[in-house]
CSV table of C-alpha atoms and ligand atoms in Angstrom, one decimal:
chain,number,residue,atom,x,y,z
A,1,MET,CA,71.3,167.3,117.8
A,2,LYS,CA,73.1,164.3,116.8
A,3,PHE,CA,72.3,160.6,117.2
A,4,TYR,CA,74.8,157.7,118.0
A,5,SER,CA,73.9,153.9,117.6
A,6,THR,CA,73.9,151.8,120.7
A,7,ASN,CA,76.2,149.4,119.2
A,8,ASN,CA,78.8,152.2,118.1
A,9,THR,CA,78.7,155.1,120.6
A,10,ASP,CA,81.2,156.6,118.1
A,11,LEU,CA,78.6,157.2,115.5
A,12,ARG,CA,77.3,160.6,114.8
A,13,VAL,CA,74.3,161.1,112.3
A,14,SER,CA,71.8,164.3,112.1
A,15,PHE,CA,68.3,163.8,113.1
A,16,LYS,CA,67.2,163.5,109.4
A,17,GLU,CA,69.4,160.7,108.6
A,18,ALA,CA,68.4,158.9,111.9
A,19,VAL,CA,64.6,159.6,110.9
A,20,PHE,CA,65.1,158.4,107.5
A,21,ASN,CA,67.2,155.3,108.4
A,22,SER,CA,65.0,154.2,111.1
A,23,MET,CA,67.9,151.7,112.2
A,24,PRO,CA,71.7,152.1,112.2
A,25,GLN,CA,73.4,149.6,109.4
A,26,ASP,CA,75.0,148.0,112.7
A,27,LYS,CA,71.4,147.0,113.9
A,28,GLY,CA,71.6,149.3,116.8
A,29,LEU,CA,69.3,151.7,118.0
A,30,TYR,CA,69.5,155.7,117.7
A,31,MET,CA,70.1,157.8,121.0
A,32,PRO,CA,70.8,161.4,121.3
A,33,VAL,CA,74.3,161.8,122.1
A,34,GLU,CA,73.7,164.5,125.0
A,35,ILE,CA,70.1,164.3,126.8
A,36,PRO,CA,69.5,168.1,127.6
A,37,ARG,CA,68.3,168.8,131.2
A,38,LEU,CA,65.6,171.1,131.2
A,39,ASP,CA,65.3,174.5,133.1
A,40,ASP,CA,63.9,173.8,136.7
A,41,LYS,CA,61.8,177.1,136.3
A,42,PHE,CA,59.8,175.0,133.4
A,43,ILE,CA,59.4,171.9,135.4
A,44,ASN,CA,58.4,173.7,138.5
A,45,ASN,CA,55.5,175.8,136.2
A,46,LEU,CA,54.6,173.1,133.8
A,47,ASP,CA,51.1,173.5,135.0
A,48,GLY,CA,51.0,176.9,133.3
A,49,TYR,CA,51.4,175.3,129.7
A,50,THR,CA,49.3,173.6,127.4
A,51,LEU,CA,50.0,170.3,125.8
A,52,PRO,CA,51.3,171.8,122.6
A,53,GLU,CA,53.5,174.3,124.4
A,54,ILE,CA,55.0,171.7,126.7
A,55,ALA,CA,55.9,169.5,123.4
A,56,PHE,CA,57.5,172.3,121.8
A,57,TYR,CA,59.7,173.4,124.2
A,58,VAL,CA,60.6,169.7,125.1
A,59,ALA,CA,61.2,169.3,121.3
A,60,GLN,CA,63.0,172.4,120.9
A,61,ASN,CA,65.4,171.3,123.7
A,62,LEU,CA,66.1,167.9,122.5
A,63,LEU,CA,66.3,168.6,118.7
A,64,GLY,CA,68.3,171.9,119.1
A,65,ASP,CA,68.5,173.6,115.4
A,66,ASP,CA,67.5,170.3,113.4
A,67,ILE,CA,64.2,172.0,112.8
A,68,PRO,CA,63.8,175.8,112.8
A,69,ALA,CA,61.4,176.9,115.4
A,70,ASP,CA,58.8,178.0,113.3
A,71,ASP,CA,58.5,174.9,111.3
A,72,LEU,CA,58.9,172.8,114.5
A,73,GLN,CA,56.0,174.9,116.3
A,74,ALA,CA,53.8,174.0,113.1
A,75,ILE,CA,54.7,170.2,113.1
A,76,ILE,CA,53.6,170.1,116.4
A,77,GLU,CA,50.6,172.0,116.2
A,78,ASP,CA,49.4,169.7,113.6
A,79,ALA,CA,50.3,166.5,114.8
A,80,ILE,CA,49.6,167.2,118.5
A,81,ASN,CA,45.9,168.2,118.2
A,82,PHE,CA,44.1,166.0,120.6
A,83,TYR,CA,43.8,165.9,124.1
A,84,ALA,CA,45.6,163.5,126.7
A,85,PRO,CA,43.9,164.1,130.1
A,86,ILE,CA,44.4,162.4,133.4
A,87,VAL,CA,41.2,161.2,134.8
A,88,LYS,CA,40.8,160.6,138.7
A,89,LEU,CA,39.4,157.3,139.6
A,90,GLU,CA,40.2,157.5,143.5
A,91,ASP,CA,42.5,159.0,145.8
A,92,ASP,CA,46.0,158.8,144.2
A,93,VAL,CA,44.8,157.1,141.1
A,94,TYR,CA,44.6,158.4,138.1
A,95,VAL,CA,44.3,157.3,134.2
A,96,LEU,CA,46.3,159.1,131.6
A,97,GLU,CA,44.0,158.4,128.8
A,98,LEU,CA,46.2,158.5,125.5
A,99,PHE,CA,43.4,157.3,123.3
A,100,HIS,CA,42.2,160.4,122.1
A,101,GLY,CA,43.8,160.8,118.6
A,102,PRO,CA,42.6,159.5,115.2
A,103,SER,CA,43.2,155.9,115.9
A,104,LEU,CA,42.0,155.6,119.3
A,105,ALA,CA,45.4,154.3,120.7
A,106,PHE,CA,48.6,156.3,122.1
A,107,LYS,CA,50.7,155.3,118.9
A,108,ASP,CA,49.0,158.3,117.0
A,109,PHE,CA,51.6,160.5,119.2
A,110,GLY,CA,54.5,158.8,117.5
A,111,ALA,CA,53.1,158.1,114.2
A,112,ARG,CA,51.6,161.7,113.8
A,113,PHE,CA,54.8,163.3,114.7
A,114,MET,CA,57.1,161.2,112.6
A,115,SER,CA,54.9,161.4,109.5
A,116,ARG,CA,55.2,165.2,109.6
A,117,VAL,CA,58.9,165.2,110.0
A,118,MET,CA,59.5,162.8,107.2
A,119,SER,CA,57.6,164.8,104.9
A,120,TYR,CA,59.0,168.1,106.3
A,121,PHE,CA,62.6,166.8,105.8
A,122,LEU,CA,61.8,165.4,102.2
A,123,GLU,CA,63.0,167.6,99.8
A,124,GLU,CA,61.5,169.0,96.6
A,125,GLY,CA,61.9,166.9,93.5
A,126,GLU,CA,63.0,163.8,95.6
A,127,LYS,CA,61.5,160.3,95.2
A,128,GLN,CA,58.5,159.4,96.7
A,129,LEU,CA,59.1,158.0,100.1
A,130,ASP,CA,57.8,154.5,100.2
A,131,VAL,CA,56.5,153.6,103.8
A,132,LEU,CA,56.5,149.6,104.7
A,133,VAL,CA,54.9,148.9,107.5
A,134,ALA,CA,54.0,145.4,109.5
A,135,THR,CA,51.3,145.4,111.9
A,136,SER,CA,49.0,143.4,114.7
A,137,GLY,CA,46.9,146.1,114.7
A,138,ASP,CA,47.3,149.2,116.5
A,139,THR,CA,50.8,150.3,114.7
A,140,GLY,CA,49.1,149.9,111.1
A,141,GLY,CA,46.1,152.4,112.0
A,142,ALA,CA,48.1,155.0,113.7
A,143,VAL,CA,50.8,155.2,110.9
A,144,ALA,CA,47.9,154.9,108.3
A,145,LEU,CA,46.0,158.1,109.7
A,146,GLY,CA,49.2,159.7,110.2
A,147,PHE,CA,50.5,159.7,107.0
A,148,LEU,CA,47.0,160.0,105.2
A,149,GLY,CA,47.2,162.8,102.8
A,150,VAL,CA,51.1,163.7,103.5
A,151,PRO,CA,52.4,164.6,100.1
A,152,ASN,CA,55.4,162.5,98.4
A,153,THR,CA,54.8,159.7,100.7
A,154,ARG,CA,52.9,156.2,100.2
A,155,VAL,CA,52.2,153.6,102.9
A,156,THR,CA,51.7,150.1,102.6
A,157,ILE,CA,50.6,148.4,105.4
A,158,LEU,CA,50.6,144.6,105.8
A,159,TYR,CA,48.5,142.8,108.5
A,160,PRO,CA,47.6,139.2,109.3
A,161,LYS,CA,44.3,137.7,108.1
A,162,GLY,CA,41.8,137.4,110.7
A,163,LYS,CA,43.9,138.5,113.4
A,164,VAL,CA,43.1,142.2,114.0
A,165,SER,CA,40.1,143.1,115.2
A,166,GLU,CA,37.1,144.7,113.1
A,167,ILE,CA,37.6,148.6,114.1
A,168,GLN,CA,41.5,147.9,113.4
A,169,GLU,CA,40.6,146.4,110.1
A,170,LEU,CA,38.6,149.4,109.2
A,171,GLN,CA,41.2,151.7,110.1
A,172,LEU,CA,43.9,150.0,108.0
A,173,THR,CA,41.5,149.5,104.9
A,174,THR,CA,39.1,152.5,104.6
A,175,ASN,CA,41.7,155.2,103.9
A,176,GLY,CA,42.5,155.2,100.2
A,177,GLN,CA,44.8,158.3,98.8
A,178,ASN,CA,48.2,157.3,99.9
A,179,ILE,CA,47.5,154.3,102.1
A,180,ARG,CA,47.2,150.9,100.9
A,181,ALA,CA,46.5,147.8,103.0
A,182,LEU,CA,47.5,144.1,102.1
A,183,GLU,CA,45.7,141.1,103.9
A,184,ILE,CA,48.8,138.4,104.5
A,185,ASP,CA,47.5,134.9,104.9
A,186,GLY,CA,49.9,134.3,107.7
A,187,THR,CA,50.6,135.7,111.2
A,188,PHE,CA,52.2,139.1,112.5
A,189,ASP,CA,55.6,137.5,112.0
A,190,ASP,CA,55.0,136.5,108.6
A,191,CYS,CA,53.9,140.3,107.9
A,192,GLN,CA,57.3,141.3,109.3
A,193,ALA,CA,59.3,138.9,107.6
A,194,LEU,CA,58.2,140.2,104.4
A,195,VAL,CA,58.8,143.8,105.2
A,196,LYS,CA,62.3,143.1,106.5
A,197,GLN,CA,63.1,141.0,103.2
A,198,ALA,CA,62.0,144.0,101.2
A,199,PHE,CA,64.5,146.2,102.7
A,200,THR,CA,67.1,144.0,101.7
A,201,ASP,CA,65.8,143.5,98.1
A,202,ILE,CA,68.1,144.9,95.8
A,203,GLU,CA,65.5,145.3,92.6
A,204,LEU,CA,63.0,147.1,95.1
A,205,ASN,CA,65.7,149.4,96.7
A,206,ALA,CA,66.9,150.3,92.9
A,207,LYS,CA,63.1,151.3,92.3
A,208,TYR,CA,61.6,152.9,95.2
A,209,ARG,CA,63.1,154.7,98.3
A,210,LEU,CA,61.7,152.3,100.9
A,211,THR,CA,61.6,153.3,105.0
A,212,SER,CA,60.0,151.7,107.8
A,213,ALA,CA,57.8,153.2,110.1
A,214,ASN,CA,58.1,150.7,113.0
A,215,SER,CA,58.3,152.0,116.7
A,216,ILE,CA,62.1,152.0,116.8
A,217,ASN,CA,62.3,155.1,114.8
A,218,ILE,CA,63.6,158.0,117.2
A,219,ALA,CA,60.9,160.1,115.6
A,220,ARG,CA,58.3,158.1,117.1
A,221,LEU,CA,60.1,158.2,120.8
A,222,ILE,CA,60.4,161.9,121.0
A,223,PRO,CA,56.6,162.7,120.9
A,224,GLN,CA,56.1,160.1,123.4
A,225,THR,CA,57.8,162.1,125.9
A,226,PHE,CA,55.5,165.2,125.4
A,227,TYR,CA,52.6,163.3,127.3
A,228,TYR,CA,54.5,162.4,130.4
A,229,PHE,CA,55.4,166.2,130.9
A,230,ASN,CA,51.9,167.1,130.3
A,231,ALA,CA,50.3,164.3,132.8
A,232,TYR,CA,52.7,165.9,135.3
A,233,ALA,CA,51.5,169.3,134.7
A,234,GLN,CA,48.1,167.9,135.3
A,235,ALA,CA,49.0,166.1,138.5
A,236,LEU,CA,50.4,169.6,139.7
A,237,LYS,CA,47.3,171.4,139.3
A,238,GLN,CA,45.5,169.0,141.5
A,239,GLY,CA,48.2,169.8,144.1
A,240,LYS,CA,50.5,166.5,143.3
A,241,THR,CA,54.2,167.2,143.2
A,242,LYS,CA,55.0,163.2,143.5
A,243,VAL,CA,54.1,161.0,140.9
A,244,VAL,CA,54.5,157.2,139.7
A,245,PHE,CA,53.6,156.3,136.2
A,246,SER,CA,52.7,152.5,135.4
A,247,VAL,CA,53.0,151.8,131.8
A,248,PRO,CA,51.4,148.9,129.8
A,249,SER,CA,54.4,147.6,127.8
A,250,GLY,CA,55.2,145.5,125.2
A,251,ASN,CA,58.3,146.7,122.9
A,252,PHE,CA,59.0,149.3,125.6
A,253,GLY,CA,58.8,152.5,123.7
A,254,ASN,CA,56.6,153.9,125.6
A,255,ILE,CA,58.2,153.4,129.2
A,256,GLY,CA,61.4,154.4,127.3
A,257,ALA,CA,60.1,157.6,126.4
A,258,GLY,CA,58.9,158.1,130.2
A,259,LEU,CA,62.5,157.4,131.0
A,260,LEU,CA,63.8,160.0,128.6
A,261,ALA,CA,61.4,162.5,130.3
A,262,TRP,CA,62.9,161.7,133.5
A,263,LYS,CA,66.2,161.8,132.3
A,264,MET,CA,65.4,165.5,131.4
A,265,GLY,CA,64.5,166.5,134.5
A,266,LEU,CA,60.9,165.3,135.0
A,267,PRO,CA,60.4,164.4,138.8
A,268,VAL,CA,58.9,160.6,138.9
A,269,GLN,CA,59.3,158.5,141.7
A,270,GLN,CA,59.1,155.4,140.1
A,271,PHE,CA,58.0,153.6,137.2
A,272,ILE,CA,56.1,150.7,136.5
A,273,ALA,CA,56.7,148.2,134.1
A,274,ALA,CA,53.7,146.2,133.6
A,275,THR,CA,53.4,143.3,131.3
A,276,ASN,CA,51.5,140.5,130.3
A,277,ALA,CA,52.9,136.7,130.1
A,278,ASN,CA,55.6,138.4,127.9
A,279,ASP,CA,57.5,139.0,131.2
A,280,THR,CA,61.5,139.1,129.9
A,281,VAL,CA,61.6,142.7,131.7
A,282,PRO,CA,60.0,141.8,134.8
A,283,GLN,CA,62.2,138.7,134.9
A,284,PHE,CA,65.3,140.8,133.8
A,285,LEU,CA,64.5,143.1,137.3
A,286,LYS,CA,63.8,140.1,139.5
A,287,HIS,CA,67.1,137.7,138.4
A,288,GLY,CA,69.6,140.3,136.5
A,289,VAL,CA,69.4,138.4,133.4
A,290,PHE,CA,68.1,139.3,130.2
A,291,GLU,CA,66.8,136.2,128.4
A,292,PRO,CA,64.5,137.1,125.3
A,293,LYS,CA,62.2,134.4,124.5
A,294,PRO,CA,59.5,133.6,121.6
A,295,SER,CA,56.4,135.5,122.5
A,296,VAL,CA,53.1,134.1,123.4
A,297,ALA,CA,49.7,135.2,122.4
A,298,THR,CA,47.5,136.5,125.3
A,299,ILE,CA,44.4,139.0,125.3
A,300,SER,CA,46.4,142.1,125.5
A,301,ASN,CA,48.1,141.2,122.1
A,302,ALA,CA,49.7,144.5,121.5
A,303,MET,CA,52.1,143.7,124.1
A,304,ASP,CA,53.0,140.3,122.9
A,305,VAL,CA,56.8,140.9,122.6
A,306,GLY,CA,59.3,138.2,124.0
A,307,ASN,CA,62.3,140.3,122.8
A,308,PRO,CA,61.5,144.3,123.2
A,309,SER,CA,63.9,145.9,121.0
A,310,ASN,CA,64.0,149.2,123.1
A,311,TRP,CA,65.2,147.7,126.0
A,312,ILE,CA,68.6,148.5,125.0
A,313,ARG,CA,67.5,152.3,124.7
A,314,ILE,CA,66.7,152.1,128.5
A,315,ALA,CA,70.0,150.2,129.4
A,316,ASN,CA,71.9,153.0,127.6
A,317,LEU,CA,70.2,156.0,129.6
A,318,PHE,CA,71.5,154.0,132.8
A,319,LYS,CA,75.0,153.8,131.1
A,320,GLU,CA,75.1,150.3,132.8
A,321,ASP,CA,74.2,151.7,136.4
A,322,MET,CA,72.0,148.8,137.2
A,323,SER,CA,71.3,149.6,140.3
A,324,GLU,CA,69.7,153.2,139.6
A,325,LEU,CA,67.9,151.2,137.0
A,326,ASN,CA,66.3,148.5,139.5
A,327,LYS,CA,65.4,151.2,141.8
A,328,LEU,CA,63.5,153.5,139.5
A,329,ILE,CA,61.7,150.6,137.6
A,330,ALA,CA,59.5,148.2,139.3
A,331,GLY,CA,58.2,145.1,137.3
A,332,TYR,CA,54.9,143.4,137.3
A,333,SER,CA,53.4,141.1,135.2
A,334,PHE,CA,49.9,139.3,134.7
A,335,THR,CA,48.4,136.3,133.0
A,336,ASP,CA,45.4,136.5,130.9
A,337,ASP,CA,42.7,135.5,133.7
A,338,GLU,CA,44.3,138.2,136.0
A,339,THR,CA,44.1,140.8,133.2
A,340,SER,CA,40.3,139.7,132.7
A,341,ALA,CA,39.8,140.1,136.7
A,342,ALA,CA,41.4,143.3,136.7
A,343,ILE,CA,38.9,144.8,133.8
A,344,GLN,CA,36.0,143.5,135.9
A,345,ALA,CA,37.4,144.8,139.2
A,346,ILE,CA,37.9,148.6,137.1
A,347,TYR,CA,34.4,148.3,135.9
A,348,ASP,CA,33.0,147.4,139.4
A,349,ARG,CA,34.9,149.8,141.4
A,350,TYR,CA,34.9,152.9,139.2
A,351,LYS,CA,32.2,151.9,136.3
A,352,TYR,CA,35.5,152.8,134.0
A,353,ILE,CA,35.8,150.4,131.0
A,354,ALA,CA,39.7,149.9,130.6
A,355,CYS,CA,41.4,147.8,127.3
A,356,PRO,CA,43.1,144.6,128.4
A,357,HIS,CA,46.5,146.5,128.2
A,358,THR,CA,45.2,149.5,130.4
A,359,ALA,CA,44.0,147.1,132.8
A,360,ILE,CA,47.2,145.3,133.2
A,361,ALA,CA,48.6,148.8,134.2
A,362,TRP,CA,45.9,149.7,136.7
A,363,GLN,CA,46.4,146.1,138.6
A,364,ALA,CA,50.5,146.7,138.4
A,365,LEU,CA,50.2,150.3,140.1
A,366,LYS,CA,47.4,148.7,142.6
A,367,ASP,CA,50.1,146.0,143.6
A,368,TYR,CA,52.8,148.6,143.9
A,369,GLN,CA,50.9,150.9,146.0
A,370,GLN,CA,50.0,148.1,148.4
A,371,ASP,CA,53.5,146.5,148.4
A,372,LEU,CA,55.3,149.9,149.1
A,373,HIS,CA,52.6,152.0,150.9
A,374,VAL,CA,53.2,155.1,149.2
A,375,ASP,CA,51.5,158.1,150.5
A,376,ASP,CA,51.0,161.3,148.8
A,377,THR,CA,52.0,160.3,145.6
A,378,ALA,CA,49.7,160.3,142.6
A,379,GLY,CA,49.7,156.7,140.9
A,380,ILE,CA,49.2,157.6,136.8
A,381,PHE,CA,48.6,154.5,134.9
A,382,LEU,CA,48.6,154.6,131.0
A,383,SER,CA,45.8,154.1,129.2
A,384,THR,CA,47.0,153.0,125.5
A,385,ALA,CA,43.9,152.3,123.7
A,386,HIS,CA,40.5,152.9,123.8
A,387,PRO,CA,38.5,149.8,124.8
A,388,CYS,CA,36.3,149.6,121.7
A,389,LYS,CA,39.4,148.5,119.8
A,390,PHE,CA,39.1,145.2,121.6
A,391,PRO,CA,35.6,144.0,121.9
A,392,ASP,CA,36.1,140.3,122.1
A,393,VAL,CA,37.8,140.5,125.6
A,394,PHE,CA,34.9,142.0,127.3
A,395,PRO,CA,32.0,139.9,129.1
A,396,SER,CA,28.7,140.9,127.6
A,397,GLU,CA,27.7,143.3,130.4
A,398,ILE,CA,30.7,145.4,130.1
A,399,ALA,CA,30.8,145.4,126.2
A,400,ALA,CA,27.3,146.7,126.2
A,401,HIS,CA,28.7,149.9,127.8
A,402,VAL,CA,31.5,150.3,125.7
A,403,GLU,CA,31.2,153.8,123.8
A,404,GLN,CA,31.9,154.4,120.2
A,405,PRO,CA,33.7,157.4,119.7
A,406,GLU,CA,32.9,159.4,116.4
A,407,GLN,CA,36.0,158.1,114.8
A,408,VAL,CA,34.5,154.8,114.7
A,409,ALA,CA,31.1,155.9,113.2
A,410,SER,CA,32.7,157.8,110.3
A,411,LEU,CA,34.5,154.5,109.7
A,412,GLN,CA,31.7,152.1,109.5
A,413,ALA,CA,30.3,154.3,106.6
A,414,LYS,CA,33.4,153.8,104.4
A,415,GLN,CA,34.2,151.3,101.8
A,416,LYS,CA,37.0,148.8,102.8
A,417,HIS,CA,39.6,148.1,100.3
A,418,THR,CA,42.6,145.5,100.6
A,419,VAL,CA,44.7,143.1,98.4
A,420,ALA,CA,44.7,139.6,99.8
A,421,LEU,CA,48.2,138.1,99.5
A,422,GLY,CA,50.0,134.9,100.5
A,423,LYS,CA,53.1,134.9,102.9
A,424,ASP,CA,55.6,134.1,100.3
A,425,PHE,CA,58.0,136.9,99.4
A,426,ASP,CA,57.5,136.6,95.4
A,427,GLY,CA,54.1,137.5,95.5
A,428,PHE,CA,54.4,140.3,97.8
A,429,LYS,CA,57.5,141.6,95.6
A,430,ASP,CA,55.5,141.2,92.3
A,431,PHE,CA,52.7,143.4,93.9
A,432,LEU,CA,55.0,146.1,94.6
A,433,LEU,CA,56.5,146.0,91.3
A,434,LYS,CA,53.3,145.9,89.3
A,435,ASN,CA,51.8,148.6,91.4
A,436,ILE,CA,53.7,151.6,91.1
B,1,PLP,C1,51.8,149.2,121.1
B,1,PLP,C2,50.9,149.1,122.0
B,1,PLP,C3,51.4,148.9,123.7
B,1,PLP,C4,52.9,148.4,124.1
B,1,PLP,O1,53.8,149.8,123.8
B,1,PLP,P1,55.2,149.6,123.8
B,1,PLP,O2,55.6,151.1,123.5
B,1,PLP,O3,55.2,148.6,122.7
B,1,PLP,O4,55.8,149.2,125.1
B,1,PLP,C5,50.5,148.8,124.7
B,1,PLP,N1,49.2,149.0,124.7
B,1,PLP,C6,48.7,149.2,123.2
B,1,PLP,C7,47.2,149.2,123.1
B,1,PLP,C8,49.4,149.2,122.3
B,1,PLP,O5,48.9,149.7,121.0
């Protein structure tokens, strides 16, 4: 499969090049030149396959012969080694739990697959790959745990001091081996600015083979299609052939992957883009104007994105046919108060505890089902993170019932290692140059 840039449809690069570059020089995003339509026989019989089998079939159709079948199979079995169950909460309301991986967030799918693909493409004798990643919490954990122990790679994570939760910080700082964490005295934007500047620094680029691991990498998008197919497979097992997906959205990579799955033939009646107060996309769907804004801070902070970079990919999927896009995607946005009320309502109704991002997707689904009176359609909302990662948002009655998965218990026994740095570039550069 070849990839083009959303800024230059004539460009052609290999999968390997797209993965290592992350972003084309022209600052567009990579997209597959052709999106294969999967065999109807496969789609209609999805319920006969396991998640790794589905993942292999989908990836092989997308990637063609970029990775030989045996190698691709090995990458997938190693990367996608946890479950993504749908859990029934009431008639036609299911939650797709994407938080059973090592970092307890859906970003594990993308990060684990990408790290293994990068490692696969690194050739013997090549320079070590230095991954720089800025995180507001979830990305860093998934990338750290994804690359942990992957040969010939090193990861440097920058996170804002005091702005990640305790579990997130443990996930960033207790790894050792090829992972190092930098606590930056600044905001997430400061962390991101440092990483961006490093990529344009001549001296650093001469010395190191730098790459980014952010969410726009095509190798993170592809594995996120797998769980949409797998969720549909589980709906089929429950006798449902019609599904709606409600996706808590920030940078729009997750829902973008769902739309890619739809383009490959997955029958989805409707996608719901559920956001917090950062409502650039719901506003666009309502008024037809895409107007990026500075992000505002909310309690669902992994979705605090005012200018979602993956939106351009979605627009490209629809080749500017905005009427089809408008039919397929419905937008809903919620305030922090509404998010808290949704967390409480989910707990009261089902005794289920949803993280704030997940709660937004539930509320959007409920509003949609009420607005549209859809019968006989399985509404599936995506749960993007385990609630234990966001302990501060829950009232004490709910907080007392949040379970601690085994991943957390083992973290708490480990030693934190982090280097504190200011937000000036010189200090960061100095650290990189001195710590070879
Ligand atoms: C990253 C993240 C999101 C947003 O996903 P996008 O792909 O950026 O839209 C939602 N919820 C959680 C918990 C996240 O970590």
